[in-house]
Amino acid sequence: MQLVKAQVTAISPLTEFVHKVTLKPDVAVTFEAGHYLQLVLGEKDKRAFSIASRPSLHNELELHIGASGADSYAMQSLEHLRDAHTNTTSVTLEVGLGVSQLRIDKQRPIVLLAGGTGFSYVKSMADHLAEINFDQPVLFYWGVKEASALYAKQEMEAWAASRKNFQFIPVVENASDSWSGHTGYVHKAVMKDIVSLEPYCIYMAGRFDMIGIVRDDFINHGAEREHMYADAFAFIK
């Protein structure tokens, strides 16, 4: 873990409720794809957010913060970042946390699964895998409530088009008649597409209640627990 000061260089909306935050640390940072950072609001008040940028960008950190509700955990964090941006002051970060980072040494095909803004966790992995020319199959599933929440759809379609072994599969739970892709729960789409998950490394991010269900369903579908990764596992039974 690296304790650093950083400048907030930009905050921009991705959707009505999701904002992209770009940070420039005062020193080069080191982390692995799939790590998160903590925004330090106080000695006993630290807010965790997945790092969306790839590890090779040592002088830039990207966050995707989904915030609604004036006093919510995420909105308070976003306001802290906005104040720093407006006043050109620095924020304090703890960078390089987590135990569910990408394991490329395993040389297994990969499923990346994100629910909502859990996208940022697996985006860092996807970009890193493209950068290092990873040659195993990579299937990126992103589940959202409404199609309008797929704020990085074009970016991920371009990512998938960059290599034959990459696939991007967006899944919309409440799809309109005009939606032609997968519908329903994102992990159900994974199990529909893949006969057995036994050969795969699986990386997951989303609501804790969702991740518990996904873990159990995937194990019943052949996944091996030692090859499944989510920081949420530390908080659920």
PDB file of C-alpha atoms in Angstrom:
ATOM      1  CA  MET A   1       0.000   0.000   0.000  1.00  0.00           C
ATOM      2  CA  GLN A   2       1.252   3.451  -0.977  1.00  0.00           C
ATOM      3  CA  LEU A   3       0.161   6.599   0.876  1.00  0.00           C
ATOM      4  CA  VAL A   4       0.171   9.539  -1.554  1.00  0.00           C
ATOM      5  CA  LYS A   5      -1.177  13.014  -2.071  1.00  0.00           C
ATOM      6  CA  ALA A   6      -2.958  13.662  -5.366  1.00  0.00           C
ATOM      7  CA  GLN A   7      -4.506  16.508  -7.319  1.00  0.00           C
ATOM      8  CA  VAL A   8      -8.008  16.108  -8.726  1.00  0.00           C
ATOM      9  CA  THR A   9      -7.495  17.012 -12.384  1.00  0.00           C
ATOM     10  CA  ALA A  10     -11.016  16.343 -13.705  1.00  0.00           C
ATOM     11  CA  ILE A  11     -14.500  15.259 -12.685  1.00  0.00           C
ATOM     12  CA  SER A  12     -17.001  14.523 -15.450  1.00  0.00           C
ATOM     13  CA  PRO A  13     -20.387  12.774 -15.620  1.00  0.00           C
ATOM     14  CA  LEU A  14     -20.598   9.380 -17.318  1.00  0.00           C
ATOM     15  CA  THR A  15     -24.318   9.007 -16.573  1.00  0.00           C
ATOM     16  CA  GLU A  16     -26.782  10.863 -14.352  1.00  0.00           C
ATOM     17  CA  PHE A  17     -25.411   9.008 -11.328  1.00  0.00           C
ATOM     18  CA  VAL A  18     -21.875   7.943 -12.296  1.00  0.00           C
ATOM     19  CA  HIS A  19     -18.890  10.288 -12.417  1.00  0.00           C
ATOM     20  CA  LYS A  20     -15.388   9.794 -13.748  1.00  0.00           C
ATOM     21  CA  VAL A  21     -12.687  11.224 -11.493  1.00  0.00           C
ATOM     22  CA  THR A  22      -9.108  11.655 -12.699  1.00  0.00           C
ATOM     23  CA  LEU A  23      -6.332  12.069 -10.148  1.00  0.00           C
ATOM     24  CA  LYS A  24      -2.674  12.986 -10.546  1.00  0.00           C
ATOM     25  CA  PRO A  25      -0.582  11.623  -7.659  1.00  0.00           C
ATOM     26  CA  ASP A  26       2.354  13.682  -6.454  1.00  0.00           C
ATOM     27  CA  VAL A  27       4.634  10.666  -6.967  1.00  0.00           C
ATOM     28  CA  ALA A  28       4.430   7.692  -9.325  1.00  0.00           C
ATOM     29  CA  VAL A  29       2.145   4.975  -7.964  1.00  0.00           C
ATOM     30  CA  THR A  30       2.430   1.216  -8.216  1.00  0.00           C
ATOM     31  CA  PHE A  31      -0.538  -1.138  -8.134  1.00  0.00           C
ATOM     32  CA  GLU A  32      -1.868  -4.235  -9.875  1.00  0.00           C
ATOM     33  CA  ALA A  33      -4.898  -4.512 -12.133  1.00  0.00           C
ATOM     34  CA  GLY A  34      -7.858  -5.189  -9.866  1.00  0.00           C
ATOM     35  CA  HIS A  35      -6.537  -3.279  -6.855  1.00  0.00           C
ATOM     36  CA  TYR A  36      -8.504  -0.511  -5.170  1.00  0.00           C
ATOM     37  CA  LEU A  37      -7.600   2.668  -3.349  1.00  0.00           C
ATOM     38  CA  GLN A  38      -8.955   4.408  -0.289  1.00  0.00           C
ATOM     39  CA  LEU A  39      -9.819   8.080  -0.249  1.00  0.00           C
ATOM     40  CA  VAL A  40      -8.811   9.331   3.187  1.00  0.00           C
ATOM     41  CA  LEU A  41     -11.407  11.735   4.581  1.00  0.00           C
ATOM     42  CA  GLY A  42     -10.174  11.342   8.156  1.00  0.00           C
ATOM     43  CA  GLU A  43      -8.036   9.136  10.372  1.00  0.00           C
ATOM     44  CA  LYS A  44     -10.937   6.708  10.807  1.00  0.00           C
ATOM     45  CA  ASP A  45     -12.838   7.595   7.639  1.00  0.00           C
ATOM     46  CA  LYS A  46     -11.475   5.945   4.510  1.00  0.00           C
ATOM     47  CA  ARG A  47     -13.618   5.296   1.416  1.00  0.00           C
ATOM     48  CA  ALA A  48     -12.757   2.433  -0.933  1.00  0.00           C
ATOM     49  CA  PHE A  49     -13.029   2.688  -4.735  1.00  0.00           C
ATOM     50  CA  SER A  50     -11.751   0.382  -7.459  1.00  0.00           C
ATOM     51  CA  ILE A  51      -9.030   1.788  -9.693  1.00  0.00           C
ATOM     52  CA  ALA A  52     -10.308   1.908 -13.281  1.00  0.00           C
ATOM     53  CA  SER A  53      -7.003   2.848 -14.911  1.00  0.00           C
ATOM     54  CA  ARG A  54      -4.393   0.323 -15.975  1.00  0.00           C
ATOM     55  CA  PRO A  55      -1.250  -0.175 -13.837  1.00  0.00           C
ATOM     56  CA  SER A  56       1.146   1.181 -16.465  1.00  0.00           C
ATOM     57  CA  LEU A  57      -0.280   4.685 -15.923  1.00  0.00           C
ATOM     58  CA  HIS A  58       1.857   5.428 -12.891  1.00  0.00           C
ATOM     59  CA  ASN A  59       1.041   9.140 -12.894  1.00  0.00           C
ATOM     60  CA  GLU A  60      -2.724   8.982 -13.334  1.00  0.00           C
ATOM     61  CA  LEU A  61      -5.541   7.289 -11.442  1.00  0.00           C
ATOM     62  CA  GLU A  62      -9.100   6.957 -12.699  1.00  0.00           C
ATOM     63  CA  LEU A  63     -12.177   6.258 -10.579  1.00  0.00           C
ATOM     64  CA  HIS A  64     -15.811   5.699 -11.544  1.00  0.00           C
ATOM     65  CA  ILE A  65     -17.990   6.787  -8.647  1.00  0.00           C
ATOM     66  CA  GLY A  66     -21.683   5.932  -8.634  1.00  0.00           C
ATOM     67  CA  ALA A  67     -23.293   8.441  -6.289  1.00  0.00           C
ATOM     68  CA  SER A  68     -26.909   9.206  -5.454  1.00  0.00           C
ATOM     69  CA  GLY A  69     -28.415  10.580  -2.252  1.00  0.00           C
ATOM     70  CA  ALA A  70     -27.027  13.700  -0.586  1.00  0.00           C
ATOM     71  CA  ASP A  71     -25.508  11.948   2.420  1.00  0.00           C
ATOM     72  CA  SER A  72     -24.511   8.669   0.822  1.00  0.00           C
ATOM     73  CA  TYR A  73     -21.061   7.129   1.260  1.00  0.00           C
ATOM     74  CA  ALA A  74     -20.198   7.765  -2.388  1.00  0.00           C
ATOM     75  CA  MET A  75     -21.739  11.247  -2.623  1.00  0.00           C
ATOM     76  CA  GLN A  76     -19.817  12.466   0.416  1.00  0.00           C
ATOM     77  CA  SER A  77     -16.635  11.169  -1.247  1.00  0.00           C
ATOM     78  CA  LEU A  78     -17.511  12.862  -4.524  1.00  0.00           C
ATOM     79  CA  GLU A  79     -18.147  16.173  -2.758  1.00  0.00           C
ATOM     80  CA  HIS A  80     -14.774  15.892  -1.023  1.00  0.00           C
ATOM     81  CA  LEU A  81     -13.134  15.409  -4.424  1.00  0.00           C
ATOM     82  CA  ARG A  82     -15.116  18.296  -5.950  1.00  0.00           C
ATOM     83  CA  ASP A  83     -14.032  20.621  -3.165  1.00  0.00           C
ATOM     84  CA  ALA A  84     -10.404  19.664  -3.736  1.00  0.00           C
ATOM     85  CA  HIS A  85     -10.785  20.225  -7.479  1.00  0.00           C
ATOM     86  CA  THR A  86     -12.431  23.617  -7.016  1.00  0.00           C
ATOM     87  CA  ASN A  87      -9.915  24.811  -4.440  1.00  0.00           C
ATOM     88  CA  THR A  88      -6.875  23.209  -6.135  1.00  0.00           C
ATOM     89  CA  THR A  89      -5.987  21.335  -2.986  1.00  0.00           C
ATOM     90  CA  SER A  90      -4.703  17.785  -2.717  1.00  0.00           C
ATOM     91  CA  VAL A  91      -6.468  14.688  -1.431  1.00  0.00           C
ATOM     92  CA  THR A  92      -4.900  11.806   0.454  1.00  0.00           C
ATOM     93  CA  LEU A  93      -5.013   8.308  -1.020  1.00  0.00           C
ATOM     94  CA  GLU A  94      -3.986   4.826   0.009  1.00  0.00           C
ATOM     95  CA  VAL A  95      -3.218   3.030  -3.259  1.00  0.00           C
ATOM     96  CA  GLY A  96      -2.727  -0.661  -4.057  1.00  0.00           C
ATOM     97  CA  LEU A  97      -5.184  -2.394  -1.731  1.00  0.00           C
ATOM     98  CA  GLY A  98      -7.080  -5.655  -2.180  1.00  0.00           C
ATOM     99  CA  VAL A  99      -6.461  -9.351  -2.663  1.00  0.00           C
ATOM    100  CA  SER A 100      -8.411  -9.947  -5.881  1.00  0.00           C
ATOM    101  CA  GLN A 101      -5.981  -8.589  -8.419  1.00  0.00           C
ATOM    102  CA  LEU A 102      -5.367 -10.180 -11.810  1.00  0.00           C
ATOM    103  CA  ARG A 103      -3.328 -13.406 -11.844  1.00  0.00           C
ATOM    104  CA  ILE A 104      -1.868 -13.696 -15.339  1.00  0.00           C
ATOM    105  CA  ASP A 105       0.571 -16.421 -14.307  1.00  0.00           C
ATOM    106  CA  LYS A 106      -2.242 -18.980 -14.208  1.00  0.00           C
ATOM    107  CA  GLN A 107      -2.566 -19.039 -18.027  1.00  0.00           C
ATOM    108  CA  ARG A 108      -6.265 -19.898 -17.889  1.00  0.00           C
ATOM    109  CA  PRO A 109      -9.121 -18.364 -19.887  1.00  0.00           C
ATOM    110  CA  ILE A 110     -10.736 -15.498 -17.999  1.00  0.00           C
ATOM    111  CA  VAL A 111     -14.252 -14.334 -17.208  1.00  0.00           C
ATOM    112  CA  LEU A 112     -14.523 -10.706 -16.101  1.00  0.00           C
ATOM    113  CA  LEU A 113     -17.919  -9.973 -14.561  1.00  0.00           C
ATOM    114  CA  ALA A 114     -19.178  -6.575 -13.448  1.00  0.00           C
ATOM    115  CA  GLY A 115     -22.471  -5.373 -12.079  1.00  0.00           C
ATOM    116  CA  GLY A 116     -23.056  -1.612 -12.446  1.00  0.00           C
ATOM    117  CA  THR A 117     -20.051   0.474 -11.404  1.00  0.00           C
ATOM    118  CA  GLY A 118     -18.224  -2.743 -10.554  1.00  0.00           C
ATOM    119  CA  PHE A 119     -17.177  -2.127 -14.158  1.00  0.00           C
ATOM    120  CA  SER A 120     -14.194  -0.074 -12.964  1.00  0.00           C
ATOM    121  CA  TYR A 121     -12.645  -3.096 -11.209  1.00  0.00           C
ATOM    122  CA  VAL A 122     -12.579  -5.225 -14.346  1.00  0.00           C
ATOM    123  CA  LYS A 123     -11.887  -2.375 -16.773  1.00  0.00           C
ATOM    124  CA  SER A 124      -8.392  -2.034 -15.315  1.00  0.00           C
ATOM    125  CA  MET A 125      -7.857  -5.748 -15.931  1.00  0.00           C
ATOM    126  CA  ALA A 126      -9.237  -5.638 -19.472  1.00  0.00           C
ATOM    127  CA  ASP A 127      -6.985  -2.742 -20.461  1.00  0.00           C
ATOM    128  CA  HIS A 128      -3.959  -4.405 -18.879  1.00  0.00           C
ATOM    129  CA  LEU A 129      -4.652  -7.704 -20.665  1.00  0.00           C
ATOM    130  CA  ALA A 130      -4.795  -5.889 -23.991  1.00  0.00           C
ATOM    131  CA  GLU A 131      -1.592  -4.003 -23.241  1.00  0.00           C
ATOM    132  CA  ILE A 132       0.395  -7.172 -22.469  1.00  0.00           C
ATOM    133  CA  ASN A 133      -1.083  -9.093 -25.437  1.00  0.00           C
ATOM    134  CA  PHE A 134      -2.629 -11.787 -23.246  1.00  0.00           C
ATOM    135  CA  ASP A 135      -3.393 -14.730 -25.536  1.00  0.00           C
ATOM    136  CA  GLN A 136      -6.001 -16.708 -23.578  1.00  0.00           C
ATOM    137  CA  PRO A 137      -9.751 -16.121 -24.159  1.00  0.00           C
ATOM    138  CA  VAL A 138     -11.144 -13.195 -22.144  1.00  0.00           C
ATOM    139  CA  LEU A 139     -14.916 -12.790 -21.791  1.00  0.00           C
ATOM    140  CA  PHE A 140     -16.047  -9.464 -20.308  1.00  0.00           C
ATOM    141  CA  TYR A 141     -19.657  -9.448 -19.031  1.00  0.00           C
ATOM    142  CA  TRP A 142     -21.139  -6.148 -17.859  1.00  0.00           C
ATOM    143  CA  GLY A 143     -24.610  -6.191 -16.326  1.00  0.00           C
ATOM    144  CA  VAL A 144     -26.739  -3.083 -15.799  1.00  0.00           C
ATOM    145  CA  LYS A 145     -30.368  -2.295 -14.995  1.00  0.00           C
ATOM    146  CA  GLU A 146     -30.984  -0.131 -18.073  1.00  0.00           C
ATOM    147  CA  ALA A 147     -29.130   0.091 -21.379  1.00  0.00           C
ATOM    148  CA  SER A 148     -28.466   3.794 -20.730  1.00  0.00           C
ATOM    149  CA  ALA A 149     -26.102   2.753 -17.902  1.00  0.00           C
ATOM    150  CA  LEU A 150     -23.656   1.179 -20.381  1.00  0.00           C
ATOM    151  CA  TYR A 151     -21.579   4.343 -20.398  1.00  0.00           C
ATOM    152  CA  ALA A 152     -18.463   2.645 -21.792  1.00  0.00           C
ATOM    153  CA  LYS A 153     -20.156   0.370 -24.334  1.00  0.00           C
ATOM    154  CA  GLN A 154     -18.375   1.788 -27.385  1.00  0.00           C
ATOM    155  CA  GLU A 155     -15.026   1.763 -25.611  1.00  0.00           C
ATOM    156  CA  MET A 156     -15.414  -1.889 -24.653  1.00  0.00           C
ATOM    157  CA  GLU A 157     -16.619  -2.871 -28.112  1.00  0.00           C
ATOM    158  CA  ALA A 158     -13.401  -1.343 -29.462  1.00  0.00           C
ATOM    159  CA  TRP A 159     -11.446  -3.276 -26.818  1.00  0.00           C
ATOM    160  CA  ALA A 160     -13.093  -6.531 -27.944  1.00  0.00           C
ATOM    161  CA  ALA A 161     -12.370  -5.751 -31.580  1.00  0.00           C
ATOM    162  CA  SER A 162      -8.673  -5.265 -30.806  1.00  0.00           C
ATOM    163  CA  ARG A 163      -7.971  -8.992 -30.372  1.00  0.00           C
ATOM    164  CA  LYS A 164      -9.671 -12.175 -31.567  1.00  0.00           C
ATOM    165  CA  ASN A 165      -9.550 -13.744 -28.101  1.00  0.00           C
ATOM    166  CA  PHE A 166     -11.491 -10.864 -26.452  1.00  0.00           C
ATOM    167  CA  GLN A 167     -15.290 -10.719 -26.175  1.00  0.00           C
ATOM    168  CA  PHE A 168     -17.480  -8.026 -24.623  1.00  0.00           C
ATOM    169  CA  ILE A 169     -21.002  -9.070 -23.617  1.00  0.00           C
ATOM    170  CA  PRO A 170     -23.278  -6.361 -22.175  1.00  0.00           C
ATOM    171  CA  VAL A 171     -26.368  -7.615 -20.312  1.00  0.00           C
ATOM    172  CA  VAL A 172     -29.420  -5.453 -19.580  1.00  0.00           C
ATOM    173  CA  GLU A 173     -31.792  -6.501 -16.819  1.00  0.00           C
ATOM    174  CA  ASN A 174     -34.737  -4.274 -17.805  1.00  0.00           C
ATOM    175  CA  ALA A 175     -34.345  -4.233 -21.564  1.00  0.00           C
ATOM    176  CA  SER A 176     -36.521  -2.304 -23.988  1.00  0.00           C
ATOM    177  CA  ASP A 177     -37.867  -3.826 -27.185  1.00  0.00           C
ATOM    178  CA  SER A 178     -35.042  -2.154 -29.109  1.00  0.00           C
ATOM    179  CA  TRP A 179     -32.329  -3.994 -27.159  1.00  0.00           C
ATOM    180  CA  SER A 180     -30.971  -6.953 -29.142  1.00  0.00           C
ATOM    181  CA  GLY A 181     -28.359  -8.290 -26.706  1.00  0.00           C
ATOM    182  CA  HIS A 182     -28.438 -10.449 -23.587  1.00  0.00           C
ATOM    183  CA  THR A 183     -31.145  -9.708 -21.021  1.00  0.00           C
ATOM    184  CA  GLY A 184     -31.765 -10.565 -17.357  1.00  0.00           C
ATOM    185  CA  TYR A 185     -29.142 -11.162 -14.681  1.00  0.00           C
ATOM    186  CA  VAL A 186     -25.563 -10.895 -15.864  1.00  0.00           C
ATOM    187  CA  HIS A 187     -24.315 -14.114 -14.267  1.00  0.00           C
ATOM    188  CA  LYS A 188     -27.197 -16.063 -15.807  1.00  0.00           C
ATOM    189  CA  ALA A 189     -25.935 -14.933 -19.200  1.00  0.00           C
ATOM    190  CA  VAL A 190     -22.485 -16.300 -18.337  1.00  0.00           C
ATOM    191  CA  MET A 191     -23.943 -19.696 -17.445  1.00  0.00           C
ATOM    192  CA  LYS A 192     -26.054 -19.709 -20.597  1.00  0.00           C
ATOM    193  CA  ASP A 193     -23.038 -19.009 -22.810  1.00  0.00           C
ATOM    194  CA  ILE A 194     -20.503 -21.288 -21.092  1.00  0.00           C
ATOM    195  CA  VAL A 195     -21.215 -24.999 -20.611  1.00  0.00           C
ATOM    196  CA  SER A 196     -18.842 -25.359 -17.639  1.00  0.00           C
ATOM    197  CA  LEU A 197     -16.833 -22.734 -15.767  1.00  0.00           C
ATOM    198  CA  GLU A 198     -14.266 -25.276 -14.569  1.00  0.00           C
ATOM    199  CA  PRO A 199     -11.390 -24.070 -16.827  1.00  0.00           C
ATOM    200  CA  TYR A 200     -11.798 -20.361 -16.045  1.00  0.00           C
ATOM    201  CA  CYS A 201     -10.343 -17.775 -13.709  1.00  0.00           C
ATOM    202  CA  ILE A 202     -13.268 -15.561 -12.722  1.00  0.00           C
ATOM    203  CA  TYR A 203     -13.030 -11.971 -11.447  1.00  0.00           C
ATOM    204  CA  MET A 204     -16.191 -10.341 -10.120  1.00  0.00           C
ATOM    205  CA  ALA A 205     -17.364  -6.976  -8.807  1.00  0.00           C
ATOM    206  CA  GLY A 206     -20.787  -5.688  -7.837  1.00  0.00           C
ATOM    207  CA  ARG A 207     -23.113  -5.421  -4.851  1.00  0.00           C
ATOM    208  CA  PHE A 208     -22.138  -7.772  -2.035  1.00  0.00           C
ATOM    209  CA  ASP A 209     -25.534  -9.509  -2.050  1.00  0.00           C
ATOM    210  CA  MET A 210     -25.155 -10.106  -5.781  1.00  0.00           C
ATOM    211  CA  ILE A 211     -21.622 -11.503  -5.483  1.00  0.00           C
ATOM    212  CA  GLY A 212     -22.652 -14.111  -2.904  1.00  0.00           C
ATOM    213  CA  ILE A 213     -25.359 -15.437  -5.206  1.00  0.00           C
ATOM    214  CA  VAL A 214     -23.060 -15.395  -8.238  1.00  0.00           C
ATOM    215  CA  ARG A 215     -20.323 -17.276  -6.378  1.00  0.00           C
ATOM    216  CA  ASP A 216     -22.678 -20.067  -5.323  1.00  0.00           C
ATOM    217  CA  ASP A 217     -24.339 -20.371  -8.730  1.00  0.00           C
ATOM    218  CA  PHE A 218     -20.992 -20.408 -10.512  1.00  0.00           C
ATOM    219  CA  ILE A 219     -19.636 -23.149  -8.245  1.00  0.00           C
ATOM    220  CA  ASN A 220     -22.726 -25.200  -9.078  1.00  0.00           C
ATOM    221  CA  HIS A 221     -21.889 -24.530 -12.734  1.00  0.00           C
ATOM    222  CA  GLY A 222     -18.403 -26.012 -12.421  1.00  0.00           C
ATOM    223  CA  ALA A 223     -16.303 -23.052 -11.257  1.00  0.00           C
ATOM    224  CA  GLU A 224     -13.493 -23.840  -8.827  1.00  0.00           C
ATOM    225  CA  ARG A 225     -13.510 -21.637  -5.736  1.00  0.00           C
ATOM    226  CA  GLU A 226      -9.714 -21.226  -5.748  1.00  0.00           C
ATOM    227  CA  HIS A 227      -9.948 -19.606  -9.184  1.00  0.00           C
ATOM    228  CA  MET A 228     -12.692 -17.115  -8.269  1.00  0.00           C
ATOM    229  CA  TYR A 229     -11.763 -13.622  -7.099  1.00  0.00           C
ATOM    230  CA  ALA A 230     -13.775 -10.784  -5.533  1.00  0.00           C
ATOM    231  CA  ASP A 231     -12.878  -8.489  -2.665  1.00  0.00           C
ATOM    232  CA  ALA A 232     -16.488  -8.916  -1.520  1.00  0.00           C
ATOM    233  CA  PHE A 233     -15.626 -12.481  -0.426  1.00  0.00           C
ATOM    234  CA  ALA A 234     -13.975 -11.041   2.687  1.00  0.00           C
ATOM    235  CA  PHE A 235     -17.325  -9.599   3.807  1.00  0.00           C
ATOM    236  CA  ILE A 236     -19.820 -12.345   2.910  1.00  0.00           C
ATOM    237  CA  LYS A 237     -20.281 -15.913   4.091  1.00  0.00           C
TER     238      LYS A 237
END
